[in-house]
Tab-separated table of C-alpha atoms and ligand atoms in Angstrom:
chain	number	residue	atom	x	y	z
A	1	MET	CA	11.809	111.147	123.024
A	2	LEU	CA	12.441	107.541	123.856
A	3	THR	CA	11.929	106.431	120.242
A	4	THR	CA	14.361	108.989	118.859
A	5	MET	CA	16.877	107.880	121.454
A	6	ILE	CA	16.599	104.301	120.255
A	7	GLN	CA	16.425	104.922	116.540
A	8	SER	CA	18.987	107.552	115.821
A	9	PRO	CA	22.107	105.482	116.642
A	10	MET	CA	20.805	102.731	114.343
A	11	ASN	CA	20.253	105.151	111.470
A	12	SER	CA	23.642	106.664	111.949
A	13	ARG	CA	25.268	103.244	111.974
A	14	ARG	CA	23.540	102.361	108.713
A	15	THR	CA	24.594	105.672	107.138
A	16	CYS	CA	28.145	104.999	108.250
A	17	PHE	CA	28.073	101.535	106.698
A	18	VAL	CA	26.664	102.779	103.403
A	19	SER	CA	29.263	105.525	103.145
A	20	ILE	CA	32.088	103.038	103.746
A	21	LEU	CA	30.701	100.793	101.005
A	22	LEU	CA	30.422	103.731	98.618
A	23	LEU	CA	33.990	104.701	99.423
A	24	LEU	CA	35.237	101.176	98.705
A	25	TYR	CA	33.348	101.169	95.408
A	26	SER	CA	34.988	104.420	94.387
A	27	ILE	CA	38.471	103.281	95.433
A	28	PHE	CA	38.362	99.873	93.766
A	29	PRO	CA	36.096	100.332	90.742
A	30	GLY	CA	37.831	97.499	88.912
A	31	VAL	CA	36.952	94.927	91.533
A	32	PHE	CA	33.292	95.335	90.764
A	33	SER	CA	33.608	96.075	87.072
A	34	SER	CA	31.954	94.124	84.360
A	35	GLY	CA	32.215	94.705	80.698
A	36	PRO	CA	30.039	94.299	77.656
A	37	VAL	CA	31.617	92.046	75.052
A	38	THR	CA	31.174	92.908	71.401
A	39	LEU	CA	32.038	91.003	68.276
A	40	GLU	CA	34.573	92.845	66.146
A	41	ARG	CA	35.370	90.345	63.444
A	42	ILE	CA	34.332	86.867	62.407
A	43	GLU	CA	35.287	84.511	59.659
A	44	ILE	CA	33.827	81.039	59.418
A	45	PHE	CA	35.692	78.344	57.520
A	46	THR	CA	32.855	75.873	57.278
A	47	THR	CA	29.112	75.364	57.479
A	48	HIS	CA	27.456	72.317	58.987
A	49	ASP	CA	23.972	72.086	57.522
A	50	TRP	CA	23.969	70.421	54.104
A	51	LEU	CA	20.303	71.154	53.530
A	52	LYS	CA	20.550	74.927	53.695
A	53	ALA	CA	22.297	77.213	51.262
A	54	THR	CA	23.042	79.873	53.878
A	55	PRO	CA	23.835	79.030	57.484
A	56	THR	CA	22.094	80.560	60.504
A	57	VAL	CA	24.927	81.294	62.887
A	58	TYR	CA	24.359	82.354	66.461
A	59	PHE	CA	26.293	83.014	69.636
A	60	ARG	CA	25.054	81.946	73.034
A	61	CYS	CA	26.252	81.817	76.620
A	62	GLN	CA	24.742	79.219	78.901
A	63	GLY	CA	21.580	80.541	80.524
A	64	GLU	CA	21.313	83.466	78.133
A	65	ASN	CA	19.480	84.175	74.920
A	66	LYS	CA	20.704	83.361	71.444
A	67	THR	CA	22.314	86.175	69.499
A	68	LEU	CA	21.752	85.607	65.804
A	69	LEU	CA	24.434	86.901	63.467
A	70	PRO	CA	22.248	87.849	60.514
A	71	ASP	CA	25.145	88.993	58.325
A	72	VAL	CA	27.271	85.895	58.541
A	73	LYS	CA	26.198	83.934	55.487
A	74	LYS	CA	29.306	82.786	53.662
A	75	LYS	CA	32.355	80.864	54.657
A	76	ASN	CA	35.843	82.260	54.112
A	77	VAL	CA	34.548	85.815	54.191
A	78	VAL	CA	35.679	88.251	56.870
A	79	TYR	CA	32.806	90.121	58.520
A	80	THR	CA	33.725	93.131	60.632
A	81	PHE	CA	31.437	94.964	63.027
A	82	LYS	CA	31.426	98.348	64.684
A	83	GLY	CA	30.075	97.106	67.984
A	84	GLU	CA	26.907	99.197	67.643
A	85	GLU	CA	24.836	96.712	65.695
A	86	SER	CA	21.339	95.987	66.938
A	87	TRP	CA	22.321	92.599	68.330
A	88	GLN	CA	25.440	93.838	70.129
A	89	PRO	CA	26.824	93.382	72.723
A	90	LEU	CA	26.985	89.613	72.680
A	91	THR	CA	27.173	89.250	76.430
A	92	GLU	CA	28.581	90.780	79.582
A	93	LEU	CA	31.564	89.402	81.487
A	94	THR	CA	32.608	89.979	85.082
A	95	ASP	CA	36.108	89.396	86.383
A	96	LYS	CA	34.757	86.987	88.983
A	97	LYS	CA	33.285	84.291	86.845
A	98	CYS	CA	33.730	82.830	83.380
A	99	LYS	CA	30.789	81.910	81.197
A	100	ARG	CA	30.387	78.887	79.003
A	101	CYS	CA	29.711	80.276	75.553
A	102	GLY	CA	29.898	79.212	71.974
A	103	PHE	CA	29.104	79.727	68.323
A	104	TYR	CA	26.468	77.452	66.884
A	105	GLU	CA	24.627	76.866	63.669
A	106	GLU	CA	20.927	76.097	63.542
A	107	ASP	CA	20.213	72.726	62.028
A	108	THR	CA	17.051	71.839	60.107
A	109	VAL	CA	17.147	68.317	61.499
A	110	GLY	CA	18.379	67.344	64.931
A	111	SER	CA	20.306	69.432	67.378
A	112	ASP	CA	22.262	72.515	66.407
A	113	ASP	CA	25.866	72.192	65.287
A	114	VAL	CA	28.712	73.560	67.327
A	115	PHE	CA	31.490	75.641	65.841
A	116	ASP	CA	33.122	75.836	69.258
A	117	GLU	CA	32.148	76.064	72.891
A	118	TRP	CA	34.511	77.304	75.587
A	119	GLU	CA	34.943	79.030	78.936
A	120	PHE	CA	34.735	82.714	78.151
A	121	CYS	CA	36.685	84.740	80.724
A	122	ALA	CA	37.258	88.460	81.184
A	123	SER	CA	40.906	87.730	81.960
A	124	GLU	CA	41.548	86.578	78.384
A	125	PHE	CA	41.212	90.047	76.904
A	126	THR	CA	44.541	91.705	76.253
A	127	PRO	CA	45.619	95.342	76.121
A	128	PRO	CA	45.680	97.886	74.762
A	129	LYS	CA	42.131	97.631	73.390
A	130	GLY	CA	40.830	94.647	75.313
A	131	ARG	CA	40.854	92.221	72.422
A	132	TYR	CA	40.473	88.480	72.410
A	133	ILE	CA	41.095	86.394	69.303
A	134	ARG	CA	39.706	82.892	69.236
A	135	PHE	CA	40.763	80.689	66.379
A	136	LYS	CA	39.699	77.114	65.837
A	137	GLY	CA	41.155	75.365	62.844
A	138	LYS	CA	38.656	74.578	60.058
A	139	GLU	CA	35.863	76.251	62.076
A	140	PHE	CA	36.368	79.974	62.630
A	141	ASN	CA	38.553	82.927	63.546
A	142	VAL	CA	36.809	85.458	65.775
A	143	THR	CA	37.879	88.690	67.448
A	144	PHE	CA	36.008	89.980	70.484
A	145	LEU	CA	36.323	93.375	72.137
A	146	CYS	CA	35.809	94.203	75.794
A	147	PRO	CA	37.616	97.447	76.699
A	148	GLU	CA	36.334	97.372	80.290
A	149	CYS	CA	37.226	93.776	81.070
A	150	LYS	CA	39.630	93.283	83.934
A	151	GLY	CA	41.948	91.252	81.753
A	152	THR	CA	42.781	94.462	79.939
A	153	ALA	CA	45.278	94.948	82.765
A	154	HIS	CA	46.839	91.503	82.430
A	155	ALA	CA	49.578	91.257	85.062
A	156	SER	CA	52.101	89.848	82.608
A	157	GLU	CA	51.484	92.569	80.055
A	158	VAL	CA	51.522	95.585	82.345
A	159	PRO	CA	54.971	97.220	82.360
A	160	GLU	CA	56.901	96.987	85.636
A	161	LYS	CA	56.726	100.731	86.336
A	162	LYS	CA	52.980	100.812	85.878
A	163	LYS	CA	52.595	97.784	88.119
A	164	ASN	CA	54.495	99.614	90.865
A	165	ASN	CA	52.270	102.646	90.443
A	166	VAL	CA	49.221	100.449	90.776
A	167	THR	CA	50.645	98.910	93.953
A	168	VAL	CA	51.309	102.348	95.427
A	169	VAL	CA	47.782	103.477	94.589
A	170	ILE	CA	46.304	100.358	96.177
A	171	ILE	CA	48.395	100.760	99.340
A	172	ILE	CA	47.545	104.441	99.674
A	173	SER	CA	43.854	103.837	99.139
A	174	SER	CA	43.838	100.943	101.610
A	175	ILE	CA	45.475	103.128	104.231
A	176	SER	CA	43.092	105.983	103.606
A	177	SER	CA	40.068	103.713	103.793
A	178	VAL	CA	41.299	102.238	107.086
A	179	VAL	CA	41.857	105.753	108.424
A	180	PHE	CA	38.414	106.745	107.229
A	181	ILE	CA	36.786	103.738	108.881
A	182	PHE	CA	38.583	104.400	112.174
A	183	GLY	CA	37.617	108.049	111.941
A	184	ALA	CA	33.998	107.156	111.280
A	185	VAL	CA	33.885	104.710	114.188
A	186	ALA	CA	35.582	107.198	116.533
A	187	GLY	CA	33.233	109.939	115.378
A	188	TYR	CA	30.243	107.706	115.908
A	189	LYS	CA	31.400	106.717	119.404
A	190	TYR	CA	32.033	110.343	120.295
A	191	TRP	CA	28.621	111.328	118.981
A	192	ARG	CA	26.982	108.535	121.003
A	193	ARG	CA	28.768	109.577	124.179
A	194	ARG	CA	27.777	113.178	123.657
A	195	LYS	CA	24.175	112.096	123.075
A	196	ARG	CA	24.180	109.954	126.192
A	197	GLU	CA	25.585	112.788	128.263
A	198	GLN	CA	22.970	115.161	126.913
A	199	ASP	CA	20.205	112.683	127.600
A	200	GLN	CA	21.459	112.132	131.121
A	201	ALA	CA	21.626	115.863	131.679
A	202	ARG	CA	18.098	116.232	130.383
A	203	PHE	CA	16.954	113.362	132.572
A	204	LEU	CA	18.573	114.852	135.639
A	205	LYS	CA	17.032	118.197	134.826
A	206	LEU	CA	13.658	116.516	134.699
A	207	PHE	CA	14.167	115.281	138.254
A	208	GLU	CA	15.371	118.659	139.437
A	209	ASP	CA	12.295	120.288	137.967
A	210	GLY	CA	9.712	117.897	139.330
A	211	ASP	CA	9.836	117.013	143.038
A	212	ASP	CA	6.877	114.659	142.637
A	213	ILE	CA	8.678	112.511	140.135
A	214	GLU	CA	11.717	112.425	142.386
A	215	ASP	CA	9.567	111.155	145.215
A	216	GLU	CA	8.074	108.441	143.109
A	217	PHE	CA	11.151	106.998	141.481
A	218	GLY	CA	13.987	108.046	143.720
A	219	LEU	CA	17.380	108.979	142.315
A	220	ASP	CA	18.911	105.560	142.928
A	221	HIS	CA	17.377	104.536	139.583
A	222	MET	CA	20.134	106.400	137.804
B	301	NAG	C1	15.670	86.727	76.637
B	301	NAG	O1	14.636	87.135	75.777
B	301	NAG	C2	13.404	87.379	76.418
B	301	NAG	C3	12.374	87.769	75.363
B	301	NAG	O2	12.774	87.446	74.108
B	301	NAG	C4	13.554	88.486	77.430
B	301	NAG	O3	12.339	88.694	78.105
B	301	NAG	C5	14.610	88.110	78.422
B	301	NAG	O4	14.829	89.185	79.313
B	301	NAG	C6	15.916	87.762	77.703
B	301	NAG	N1	16.855	87.280	78.680
B	301	NAG	C7	18.096	87.743	78.762
B	301	NAG	C8	18.967	87.125	79.792
B	301	NAG	O5	18.501	88.617	78.019
B	302	NAG	C1	42.655	85.516	62.857
B	302	NAG	O1	42.343	86.897	62.702
B	302	NAG	C2	43.331	87.804	63.138
B	302	NAG	C3	42.853	89.195	62.861
B	302	NAG	O2	41.768	89.537	63.629
B	302	NAG	C4	44.634	87.562	62.421
B	302	NAG	O3	45.623	88.413	62.938
B	302	NAG	C5	45.070	86.117	62.602
B	302	NAG	O4	46.221	85.877	61.858
B	302	NAG	C6	43.957	85.195	62.154
B	302	NAG	N1	44.358	83.830	62.412
B	302	NAG	C7	44.278	82.863	61.504
B	302	NAG	C8	44.833	81.554	61.925
B	302	NAG	O5	43.755	83.043	60.439
């Protein structure tokens, strides 16, 4: 009995905590969202390796694997993709942190050539589709897609009315989560008090039932 008395409040506290976290996740899905980034369109204006007839172009974010673009072979040709190709998506972006990414070309001698390298951020993608166009003169013009990226709701591009709606939703959900948390804490406290009272009653009953025990311990222990 003693072990259940000790353990059950802990378990209930953990359950309470987990349910609050789950609630927050469901209220603010965007805060924790991350989106796969696909390549929609690319056109290269140059190649860097004089020794090779066709370039080997790849995309890479720091700390991640290379993504070879097997179709991109000619300059000044527009290549469009559906987003379902075997090598897609290129990477995944979160709204918390940018990644340092770039387009490169494998070089037969020496280090690989750089088309461009930049800080790739979810906030750069613009509505309605979550598109990001990156153009670098004489190098390339690329269009990325990330429908789930947080930048899809760019503050400056969201109409005023919609912004107000979003504010109202955030306020209402904050209030309801606070109410929920207070309710959970109050419920937990009530449950603990009830439990304690029951335990005390049971304890007292134990003493009423057994005179021997009463003699040994005395009621002043309570
Ligand atoms: C990179 O590729 C290796 C095998 O080719 C794979 O095991 C690893 O999980 C990949 N890493 C990432 C970040 O995708
Ligand atoms: C780059 O491509 C987009 C289409 O995806 C086009 O609208 C834009 O004009 C292009 N920019 C240049 C400088 O070619």
